[in-house]
PDB file of C-alpha atoms in Angstrom:
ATOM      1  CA  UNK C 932      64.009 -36.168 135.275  1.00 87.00           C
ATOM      2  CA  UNK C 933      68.097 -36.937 134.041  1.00 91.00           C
ATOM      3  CA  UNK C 934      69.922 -37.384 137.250  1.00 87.00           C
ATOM      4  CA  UNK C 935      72.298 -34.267 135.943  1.00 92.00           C
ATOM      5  CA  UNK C 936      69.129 -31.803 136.144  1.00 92.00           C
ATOM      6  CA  UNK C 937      68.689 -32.968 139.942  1.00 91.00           C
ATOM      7  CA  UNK C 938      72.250 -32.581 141.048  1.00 90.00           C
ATOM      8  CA  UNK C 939      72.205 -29.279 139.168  1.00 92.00           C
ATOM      9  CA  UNK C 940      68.925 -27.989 140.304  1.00 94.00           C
ATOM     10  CA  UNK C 941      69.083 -24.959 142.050  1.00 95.00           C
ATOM     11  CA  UNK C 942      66.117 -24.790 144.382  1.00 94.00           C
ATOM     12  CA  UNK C 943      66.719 -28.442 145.082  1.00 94.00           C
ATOM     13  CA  UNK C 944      70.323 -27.784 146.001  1.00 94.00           C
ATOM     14  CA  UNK C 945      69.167 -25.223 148.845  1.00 95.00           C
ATOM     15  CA  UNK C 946      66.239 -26.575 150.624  1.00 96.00           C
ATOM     16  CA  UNK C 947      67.267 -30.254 150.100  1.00 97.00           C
ATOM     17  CA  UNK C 948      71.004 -30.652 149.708  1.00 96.00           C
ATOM     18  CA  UNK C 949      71.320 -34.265 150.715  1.00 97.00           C
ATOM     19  CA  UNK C 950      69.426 -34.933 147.731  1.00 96.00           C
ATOM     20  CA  UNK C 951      71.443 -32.867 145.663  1.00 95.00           C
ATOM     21  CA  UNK C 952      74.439 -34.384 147.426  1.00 95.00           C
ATOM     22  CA  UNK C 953      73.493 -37.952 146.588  1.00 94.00           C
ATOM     23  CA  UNK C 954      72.375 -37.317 142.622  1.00 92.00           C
ATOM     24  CA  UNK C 955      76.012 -35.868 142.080  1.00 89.00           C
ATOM     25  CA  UNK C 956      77.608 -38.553 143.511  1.00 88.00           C
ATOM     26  CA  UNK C 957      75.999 -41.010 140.619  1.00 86.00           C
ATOM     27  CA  UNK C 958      78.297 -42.647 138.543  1.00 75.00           C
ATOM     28  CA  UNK C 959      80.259 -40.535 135.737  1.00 80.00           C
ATOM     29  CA  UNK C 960      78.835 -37.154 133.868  1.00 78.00           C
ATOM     30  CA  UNK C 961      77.857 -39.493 130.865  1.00 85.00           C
ATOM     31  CA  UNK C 962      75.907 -42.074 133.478  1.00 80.00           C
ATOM     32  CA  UNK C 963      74.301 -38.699 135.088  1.00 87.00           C
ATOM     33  CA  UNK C 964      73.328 -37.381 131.576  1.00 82.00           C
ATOM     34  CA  UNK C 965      71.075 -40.126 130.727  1.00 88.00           C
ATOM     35  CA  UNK C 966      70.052 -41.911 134.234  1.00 89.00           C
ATOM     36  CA  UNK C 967      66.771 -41.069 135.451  1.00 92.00           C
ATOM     37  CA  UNK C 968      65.375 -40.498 139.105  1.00 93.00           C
ATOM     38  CA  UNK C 969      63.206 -43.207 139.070  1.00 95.00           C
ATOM     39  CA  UNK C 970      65.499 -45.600 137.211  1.00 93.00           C
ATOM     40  CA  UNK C 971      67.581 -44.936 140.236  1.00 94.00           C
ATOM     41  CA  UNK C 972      65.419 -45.701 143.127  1.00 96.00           C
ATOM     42  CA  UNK C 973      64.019 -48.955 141.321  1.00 96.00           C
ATOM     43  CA  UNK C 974      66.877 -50.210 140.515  1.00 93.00           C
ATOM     44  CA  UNK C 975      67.627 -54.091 140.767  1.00 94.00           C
ATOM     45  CA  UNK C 976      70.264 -55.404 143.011  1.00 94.00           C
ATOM     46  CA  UNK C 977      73.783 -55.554 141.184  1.00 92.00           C
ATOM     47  CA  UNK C 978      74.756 -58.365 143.602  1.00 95.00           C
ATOM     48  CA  UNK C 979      77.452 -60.773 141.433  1.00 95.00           C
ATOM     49  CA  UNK C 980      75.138 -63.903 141.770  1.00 97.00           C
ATOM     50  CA  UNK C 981      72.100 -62.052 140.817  1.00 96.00           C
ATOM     51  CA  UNK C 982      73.504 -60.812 138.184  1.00 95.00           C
ATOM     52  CA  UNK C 983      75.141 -64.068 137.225  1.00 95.00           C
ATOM     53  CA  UNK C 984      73.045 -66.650 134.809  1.00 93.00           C
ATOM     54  CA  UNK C 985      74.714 -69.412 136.434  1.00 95.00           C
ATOM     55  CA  UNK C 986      73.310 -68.748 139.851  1.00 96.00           C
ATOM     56  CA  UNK C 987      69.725 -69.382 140.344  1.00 96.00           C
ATOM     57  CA  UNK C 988      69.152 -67.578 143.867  1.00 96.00           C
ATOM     58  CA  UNK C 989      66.457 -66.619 145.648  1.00 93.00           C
ATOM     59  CA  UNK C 990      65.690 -63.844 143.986  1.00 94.00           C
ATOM     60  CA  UNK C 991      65.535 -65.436 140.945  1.00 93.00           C
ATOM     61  CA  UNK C 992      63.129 -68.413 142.042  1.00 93.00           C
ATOM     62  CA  UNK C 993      65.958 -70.529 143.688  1.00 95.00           C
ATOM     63  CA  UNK C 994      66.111 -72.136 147.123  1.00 92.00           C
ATOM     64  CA  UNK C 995      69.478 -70.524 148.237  1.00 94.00           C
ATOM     65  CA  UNK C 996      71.037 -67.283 148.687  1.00 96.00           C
ATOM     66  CA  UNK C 997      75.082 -67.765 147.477  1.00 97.00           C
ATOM     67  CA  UNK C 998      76.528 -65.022 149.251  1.00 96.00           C
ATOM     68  CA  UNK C 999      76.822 -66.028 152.772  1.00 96.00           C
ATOM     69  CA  UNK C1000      78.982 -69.163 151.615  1.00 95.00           C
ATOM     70  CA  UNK C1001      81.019 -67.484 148.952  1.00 96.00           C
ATOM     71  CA  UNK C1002      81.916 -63.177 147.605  1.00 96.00           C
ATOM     72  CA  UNK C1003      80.176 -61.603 150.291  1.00 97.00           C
ATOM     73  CA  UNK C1004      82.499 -58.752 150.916  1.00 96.00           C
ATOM     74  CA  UNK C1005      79.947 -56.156 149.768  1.00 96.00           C
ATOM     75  CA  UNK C1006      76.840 -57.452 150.746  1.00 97.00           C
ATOM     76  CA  UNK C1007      74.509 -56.638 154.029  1.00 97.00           C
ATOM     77  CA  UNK C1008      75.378 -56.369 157.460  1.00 98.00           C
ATOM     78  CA  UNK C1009      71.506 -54.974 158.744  1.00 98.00           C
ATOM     79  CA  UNK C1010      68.116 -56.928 158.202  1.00 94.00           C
ATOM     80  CA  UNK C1011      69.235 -59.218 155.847  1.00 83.00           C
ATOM     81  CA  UNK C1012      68.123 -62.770 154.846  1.00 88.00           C
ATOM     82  CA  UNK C1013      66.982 -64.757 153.156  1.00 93.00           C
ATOM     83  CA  UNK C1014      68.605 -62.421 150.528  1.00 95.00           C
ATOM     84  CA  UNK C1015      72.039 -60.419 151.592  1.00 97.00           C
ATOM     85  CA  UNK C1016      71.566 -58.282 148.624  1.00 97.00           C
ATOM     86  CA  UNK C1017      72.211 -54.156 149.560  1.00 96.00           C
ATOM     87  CA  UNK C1018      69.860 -51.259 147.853  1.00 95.00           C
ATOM     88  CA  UNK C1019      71.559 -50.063 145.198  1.00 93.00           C
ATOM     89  CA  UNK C1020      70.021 -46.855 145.072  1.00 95.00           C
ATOM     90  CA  UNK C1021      71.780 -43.607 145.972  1.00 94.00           C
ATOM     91  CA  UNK C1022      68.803 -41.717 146.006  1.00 96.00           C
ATOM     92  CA  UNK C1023      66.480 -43.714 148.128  1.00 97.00           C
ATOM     93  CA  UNK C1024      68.374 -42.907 151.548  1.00 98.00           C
ATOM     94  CA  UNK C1025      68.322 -38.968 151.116  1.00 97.00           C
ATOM     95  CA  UNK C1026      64.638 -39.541 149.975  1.00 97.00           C
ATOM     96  CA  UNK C1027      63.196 -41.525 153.152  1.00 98.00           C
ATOM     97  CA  UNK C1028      65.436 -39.203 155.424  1.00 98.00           C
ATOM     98  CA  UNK C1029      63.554 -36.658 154.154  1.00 97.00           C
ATOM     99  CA  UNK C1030      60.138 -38.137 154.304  1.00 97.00           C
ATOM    100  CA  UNK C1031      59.358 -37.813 150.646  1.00 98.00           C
ATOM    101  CA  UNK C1032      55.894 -39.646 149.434  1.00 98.00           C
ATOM    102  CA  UNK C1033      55.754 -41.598 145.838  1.00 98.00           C
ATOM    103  CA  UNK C1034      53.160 -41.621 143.292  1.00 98.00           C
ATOM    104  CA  UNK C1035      52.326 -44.692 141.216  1.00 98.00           C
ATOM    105  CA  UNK C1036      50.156 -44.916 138.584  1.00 98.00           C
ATOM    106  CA  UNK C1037      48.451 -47.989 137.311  1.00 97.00           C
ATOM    107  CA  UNK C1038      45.426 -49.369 135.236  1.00 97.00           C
ATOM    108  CA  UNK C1039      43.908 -48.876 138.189  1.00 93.00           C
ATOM    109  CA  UNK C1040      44.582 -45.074 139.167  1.00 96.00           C
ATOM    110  CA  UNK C1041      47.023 -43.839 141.362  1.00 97.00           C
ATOM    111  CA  UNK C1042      48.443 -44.537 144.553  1.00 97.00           C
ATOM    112  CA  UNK C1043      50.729 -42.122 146.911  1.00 98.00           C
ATOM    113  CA  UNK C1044      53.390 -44.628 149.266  1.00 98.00           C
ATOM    114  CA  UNK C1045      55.629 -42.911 151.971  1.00 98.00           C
ATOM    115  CA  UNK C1046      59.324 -43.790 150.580  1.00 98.00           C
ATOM    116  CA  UNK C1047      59.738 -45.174 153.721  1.00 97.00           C
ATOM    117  CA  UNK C1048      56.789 -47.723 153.104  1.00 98.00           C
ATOM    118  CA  UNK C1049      58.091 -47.922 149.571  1.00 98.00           C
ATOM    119  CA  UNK C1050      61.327 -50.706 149.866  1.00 97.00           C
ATOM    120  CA  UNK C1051      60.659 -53.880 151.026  1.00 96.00           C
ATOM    121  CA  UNK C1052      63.120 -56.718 153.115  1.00 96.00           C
ATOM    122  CA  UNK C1053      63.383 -59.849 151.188  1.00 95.00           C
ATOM    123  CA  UNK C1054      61.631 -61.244 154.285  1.00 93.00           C
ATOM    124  CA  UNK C1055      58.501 -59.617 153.068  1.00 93.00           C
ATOM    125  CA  UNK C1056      58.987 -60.466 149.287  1.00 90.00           C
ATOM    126  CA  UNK C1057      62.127 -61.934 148.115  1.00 93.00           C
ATOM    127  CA  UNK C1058      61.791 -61.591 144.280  1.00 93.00           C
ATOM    128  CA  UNK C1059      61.268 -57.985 144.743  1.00 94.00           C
ATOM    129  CA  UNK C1060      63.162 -54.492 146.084  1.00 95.00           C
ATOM    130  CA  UNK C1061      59.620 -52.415 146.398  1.00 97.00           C
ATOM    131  CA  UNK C1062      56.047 -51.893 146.609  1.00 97.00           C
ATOM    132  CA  UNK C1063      56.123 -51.266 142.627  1.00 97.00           C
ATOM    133  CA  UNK C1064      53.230 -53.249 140.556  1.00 96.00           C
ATOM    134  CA  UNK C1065      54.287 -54.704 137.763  1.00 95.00           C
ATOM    135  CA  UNK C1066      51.624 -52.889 135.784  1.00 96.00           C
ATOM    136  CA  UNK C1067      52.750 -49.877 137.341  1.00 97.00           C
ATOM    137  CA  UNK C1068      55.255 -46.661 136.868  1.00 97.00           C
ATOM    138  CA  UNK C1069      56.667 -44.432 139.814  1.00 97.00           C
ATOM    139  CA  UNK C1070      55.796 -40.919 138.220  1.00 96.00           C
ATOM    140  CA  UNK C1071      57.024 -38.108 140.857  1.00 96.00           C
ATOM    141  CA  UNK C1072      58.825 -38.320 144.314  1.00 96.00           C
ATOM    142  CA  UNK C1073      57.325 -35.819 146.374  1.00 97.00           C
ATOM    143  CA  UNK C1074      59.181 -33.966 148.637  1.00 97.00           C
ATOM    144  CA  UNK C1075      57.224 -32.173 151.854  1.00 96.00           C
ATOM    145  CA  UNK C1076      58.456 -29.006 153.069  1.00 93.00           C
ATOM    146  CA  UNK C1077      62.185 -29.068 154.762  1.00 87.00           C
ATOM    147  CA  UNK C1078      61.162 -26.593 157.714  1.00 89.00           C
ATOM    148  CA  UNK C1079      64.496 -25.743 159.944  1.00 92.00           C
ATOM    149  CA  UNK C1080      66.133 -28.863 159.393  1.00 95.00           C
ATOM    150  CA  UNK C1081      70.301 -28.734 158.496  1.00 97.00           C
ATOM    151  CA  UNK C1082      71.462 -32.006 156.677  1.00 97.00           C
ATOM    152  CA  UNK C1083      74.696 -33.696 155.864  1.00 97.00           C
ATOM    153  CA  UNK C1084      75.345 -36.365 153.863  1.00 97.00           C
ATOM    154  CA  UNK C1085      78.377 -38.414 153.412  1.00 96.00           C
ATOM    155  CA  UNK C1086      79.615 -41.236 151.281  1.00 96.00           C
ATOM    156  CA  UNK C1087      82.628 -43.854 151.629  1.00 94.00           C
ATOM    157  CA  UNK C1088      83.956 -45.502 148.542  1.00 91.00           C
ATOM    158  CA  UNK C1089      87.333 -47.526 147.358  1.00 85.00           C
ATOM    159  CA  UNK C1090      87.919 -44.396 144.746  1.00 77.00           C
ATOM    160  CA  UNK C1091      86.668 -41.101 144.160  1.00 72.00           C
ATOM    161  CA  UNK C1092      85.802 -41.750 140.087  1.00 67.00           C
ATOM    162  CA  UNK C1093      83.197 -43.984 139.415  1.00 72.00           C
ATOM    163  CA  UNK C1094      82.825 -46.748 141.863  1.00 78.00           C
ATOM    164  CA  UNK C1095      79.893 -47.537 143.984  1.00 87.00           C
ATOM    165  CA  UNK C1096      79.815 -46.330 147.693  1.00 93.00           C
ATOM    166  CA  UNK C1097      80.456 -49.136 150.483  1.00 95.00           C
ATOM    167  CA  UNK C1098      78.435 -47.056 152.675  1.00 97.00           C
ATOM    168  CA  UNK C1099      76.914 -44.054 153.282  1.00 97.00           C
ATOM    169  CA  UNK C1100      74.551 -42.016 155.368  1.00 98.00           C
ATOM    170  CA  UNK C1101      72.434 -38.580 155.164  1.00 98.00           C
ATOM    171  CA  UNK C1102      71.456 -37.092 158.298  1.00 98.00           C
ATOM    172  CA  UNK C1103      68.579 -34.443 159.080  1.00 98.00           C
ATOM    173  CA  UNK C1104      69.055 -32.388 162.471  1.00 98.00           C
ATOM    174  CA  UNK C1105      66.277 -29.863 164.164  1.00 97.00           C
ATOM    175  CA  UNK C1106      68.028 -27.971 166.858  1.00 96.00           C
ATOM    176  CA  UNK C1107      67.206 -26.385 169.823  1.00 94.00           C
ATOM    177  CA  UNK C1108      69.266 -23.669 170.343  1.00 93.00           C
ATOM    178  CA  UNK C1109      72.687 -25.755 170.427  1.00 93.00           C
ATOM    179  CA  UNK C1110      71.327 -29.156 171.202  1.00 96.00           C
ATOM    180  CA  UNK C1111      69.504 -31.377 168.624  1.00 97.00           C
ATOM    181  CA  UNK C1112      65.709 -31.636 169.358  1.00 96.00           C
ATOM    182  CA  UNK C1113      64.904 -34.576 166.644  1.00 96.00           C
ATOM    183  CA  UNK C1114      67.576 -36.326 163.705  1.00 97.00           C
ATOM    184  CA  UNK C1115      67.046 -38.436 161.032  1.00 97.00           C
ATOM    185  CA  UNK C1116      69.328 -41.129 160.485  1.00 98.00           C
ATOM    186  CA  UNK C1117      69.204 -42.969 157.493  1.00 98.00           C
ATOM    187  CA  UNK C1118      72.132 -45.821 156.014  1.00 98.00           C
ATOM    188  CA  UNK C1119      72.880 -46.921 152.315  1.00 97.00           C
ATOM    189  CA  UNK C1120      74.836 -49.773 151.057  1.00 97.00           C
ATOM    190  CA  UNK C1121      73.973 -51.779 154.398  1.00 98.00           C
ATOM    191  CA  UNK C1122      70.937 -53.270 154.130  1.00 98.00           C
ATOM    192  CA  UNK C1123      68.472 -54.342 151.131  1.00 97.00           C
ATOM    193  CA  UNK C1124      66.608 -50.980 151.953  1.00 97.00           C
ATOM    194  CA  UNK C1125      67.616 -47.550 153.315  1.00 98.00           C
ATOM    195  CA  UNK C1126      68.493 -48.343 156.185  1.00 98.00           C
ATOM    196  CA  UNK C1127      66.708 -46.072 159.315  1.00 98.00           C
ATOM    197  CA  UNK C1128      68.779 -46.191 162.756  1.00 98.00           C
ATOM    198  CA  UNK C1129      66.073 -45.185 165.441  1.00 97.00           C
ATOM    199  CA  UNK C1130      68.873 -46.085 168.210  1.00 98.00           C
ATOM    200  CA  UNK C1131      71.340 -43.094 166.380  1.00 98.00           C
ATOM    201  CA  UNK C1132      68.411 -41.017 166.609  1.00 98.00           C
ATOM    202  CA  UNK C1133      67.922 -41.915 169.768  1.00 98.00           C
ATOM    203  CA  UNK C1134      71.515 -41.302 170.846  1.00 98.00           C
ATOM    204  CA  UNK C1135      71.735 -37.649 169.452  1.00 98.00           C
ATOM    205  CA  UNK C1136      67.993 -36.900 171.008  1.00 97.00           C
ATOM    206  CA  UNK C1137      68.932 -33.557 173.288  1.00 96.00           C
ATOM    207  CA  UNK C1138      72.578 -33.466 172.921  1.00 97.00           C
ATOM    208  CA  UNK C1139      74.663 -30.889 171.351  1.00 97.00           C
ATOM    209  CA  UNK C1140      76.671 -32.438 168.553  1.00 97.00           C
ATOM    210  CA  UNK C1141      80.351 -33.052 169.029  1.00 97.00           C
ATOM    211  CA  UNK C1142      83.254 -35.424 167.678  1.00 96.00           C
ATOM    212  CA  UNK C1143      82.122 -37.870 170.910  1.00 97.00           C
ATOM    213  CA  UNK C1144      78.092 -37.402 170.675  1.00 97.00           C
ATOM    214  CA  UNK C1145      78.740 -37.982 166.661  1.00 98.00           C
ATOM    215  CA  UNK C1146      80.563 -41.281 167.250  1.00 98.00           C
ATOM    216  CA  UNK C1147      78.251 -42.604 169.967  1.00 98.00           C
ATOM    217  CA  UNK C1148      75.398 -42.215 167.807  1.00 98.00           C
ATOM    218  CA  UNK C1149      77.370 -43.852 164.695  1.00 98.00           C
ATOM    219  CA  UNK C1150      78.235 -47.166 167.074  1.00 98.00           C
ATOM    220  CA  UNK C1151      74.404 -46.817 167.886  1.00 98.00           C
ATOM    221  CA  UNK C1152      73.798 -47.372 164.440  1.00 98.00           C
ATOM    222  CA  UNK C1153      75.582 -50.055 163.991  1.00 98.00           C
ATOM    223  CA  UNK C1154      75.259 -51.710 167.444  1.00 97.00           C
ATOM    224  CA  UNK C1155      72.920 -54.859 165.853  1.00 96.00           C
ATOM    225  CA  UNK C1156      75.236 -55.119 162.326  1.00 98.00           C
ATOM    226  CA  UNK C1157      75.747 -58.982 161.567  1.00 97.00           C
ATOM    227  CA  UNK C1158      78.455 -59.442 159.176  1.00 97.00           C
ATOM    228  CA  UNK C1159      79.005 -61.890 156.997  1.00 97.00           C
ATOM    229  CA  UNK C1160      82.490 -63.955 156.789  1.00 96.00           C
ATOM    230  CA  UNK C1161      84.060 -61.078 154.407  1.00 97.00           C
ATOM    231  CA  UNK C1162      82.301 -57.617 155.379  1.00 97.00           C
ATOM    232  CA  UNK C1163      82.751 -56.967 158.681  1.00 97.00           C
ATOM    233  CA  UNK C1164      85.130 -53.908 157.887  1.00 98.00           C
ATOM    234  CA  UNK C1165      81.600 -52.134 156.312  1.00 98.00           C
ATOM    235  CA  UNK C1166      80.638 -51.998 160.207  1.00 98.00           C
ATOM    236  CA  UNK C1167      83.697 -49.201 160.470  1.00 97.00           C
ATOM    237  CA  UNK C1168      83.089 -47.956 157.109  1.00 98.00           C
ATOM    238  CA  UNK C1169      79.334 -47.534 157.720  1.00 98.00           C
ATOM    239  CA  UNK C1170      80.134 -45.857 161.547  1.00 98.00           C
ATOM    240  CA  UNK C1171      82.888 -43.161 159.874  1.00 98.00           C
ATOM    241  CA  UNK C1172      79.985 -42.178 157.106  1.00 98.00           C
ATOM    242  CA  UNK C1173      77.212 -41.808 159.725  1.00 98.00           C
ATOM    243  CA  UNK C1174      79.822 -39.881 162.284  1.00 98.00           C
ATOM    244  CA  UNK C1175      80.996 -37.714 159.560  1.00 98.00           C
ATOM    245  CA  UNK C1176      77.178 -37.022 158.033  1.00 98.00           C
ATOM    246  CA  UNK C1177      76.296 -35.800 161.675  1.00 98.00           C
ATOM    247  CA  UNK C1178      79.102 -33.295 161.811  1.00 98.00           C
ATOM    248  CA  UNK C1179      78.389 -32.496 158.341  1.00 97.00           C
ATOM    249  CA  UNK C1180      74.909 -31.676 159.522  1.00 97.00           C
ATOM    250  CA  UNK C1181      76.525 -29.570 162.472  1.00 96.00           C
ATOM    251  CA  UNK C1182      78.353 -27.599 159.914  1.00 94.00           C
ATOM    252  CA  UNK C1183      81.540 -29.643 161.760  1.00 93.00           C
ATOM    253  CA  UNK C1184      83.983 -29.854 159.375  1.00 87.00           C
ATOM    254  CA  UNK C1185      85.407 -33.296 158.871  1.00 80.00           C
ATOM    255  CA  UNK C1186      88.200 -34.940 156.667  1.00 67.00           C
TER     256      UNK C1186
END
């Protein structure tokens, strides 16, 4: 599936708008018109040194990750190293916040992986972002019922046209009459996987949402963030996303 037909997909739009909210957020309309859903989620990292021939890093075989000595202003500030590369992929947050399962086919059959299960920390495989064999393809994301759940999701960039987001956040809230009875709280552009915040969840756990409850669970989120020498300011930027995805959530409006 085009990343176009998800952000335009009706039924998707109304029972999992995060999702929706996330695809349309992808690049430009020409990017969109010929990027896929599962090129997105298995994306590689597009950190500089990574990228860059002239740097052999760890995740090219090397003994040394660059960043932490040198451009580090976009990289991780949760469960990083030995690799402070973030996930690139816009999808994969509203996807694990929403408890969606993969399937992967192989030589060998198929396999279903909870997204959640799905990224891996460089601590648990440096050369790689995921679970993915190389003899095999993701073929469908599948998404479980939504039930009563509201959802916001929210997105901080330099610009509004195409520029990649320096964080971002979707949020799933149950209620209980006017207090939250469970959340979902899950960070992009933070961490080299979607990031979950337990402690947010935590934080919002049988409270009714307001500008204070939001921001209390947003510096919960963020309360064991390690920057690096040039990215400490993404600790702020991630806090306002994951406040203002929480309100969003509350049908709150924010700015």
């Amino acid at each position: 599936m085009k990343m176009v037909d998800l952000a335009e997909h009706a039924e998707v739009s109304r029972m999992y708008p995060a999702i929706a909210a996330a695809a349309i957020e992808v690049g430009t309309p020409q990017i969109r018109n010929q990027a896929t859903v599962g090129g997105n989620l298995n994306q590689r990292p597009r950190c500089w040194y990574y990228r860059n021939e002239e740097f052999v890093c760890f995740k090219k075989g090397g003994n040394t990750c660059f960043s932490p000595a040198g451009e580090n202003q976009f990289h991780a500030i949760l469960g990083a190293g030995p690799s402070f590369i973030v996930h690139p992929s816009s999808l994969a947050v509203p996807m694990v916040a929403y408890g969606a399962t993969f399937r992967l086919v192989g030589p060998k059959g198929e396999r279903l992986v909870p997204a959640a299960d799905y990224f891996t920390l460089p601590s648990q495989n440096v050369r790689t972002e995921n679970v993915l064999a190389p003899d095999e393809l993701l073929t469908h994301a599948i998404l479980p019922g939504p039930g009563d759940v509201k959802s916001g999701h929210y997105e901080v960039r330099y610009k509004a046209s195409h520029d990649w987001p320096i964080a971002f956040a979707t949020v799933l809230l149950t209620f209980n009459g006017a207090t939250v009875q469970s959340a979902r709280v899950v960070m992009g552009a933070v961490a080299p996987i979607p990031w979950r915040s337990r402690p947010a969840e935590q934080a919002l756990a049988g409270k009714a949402i307001t500008e204070e409850t939001a921001a209390a669970a947003a510096d919960a989120a963020l309360r064991d963030a390690r920057p690096l020498s040039q990215n400490a300011y993404k600790i702020d930027v991630a806090k306002v996303a994951v406040k203002r995805a929480i309100l969003r959530a509350a049908s709150i409006p924010t700015a």
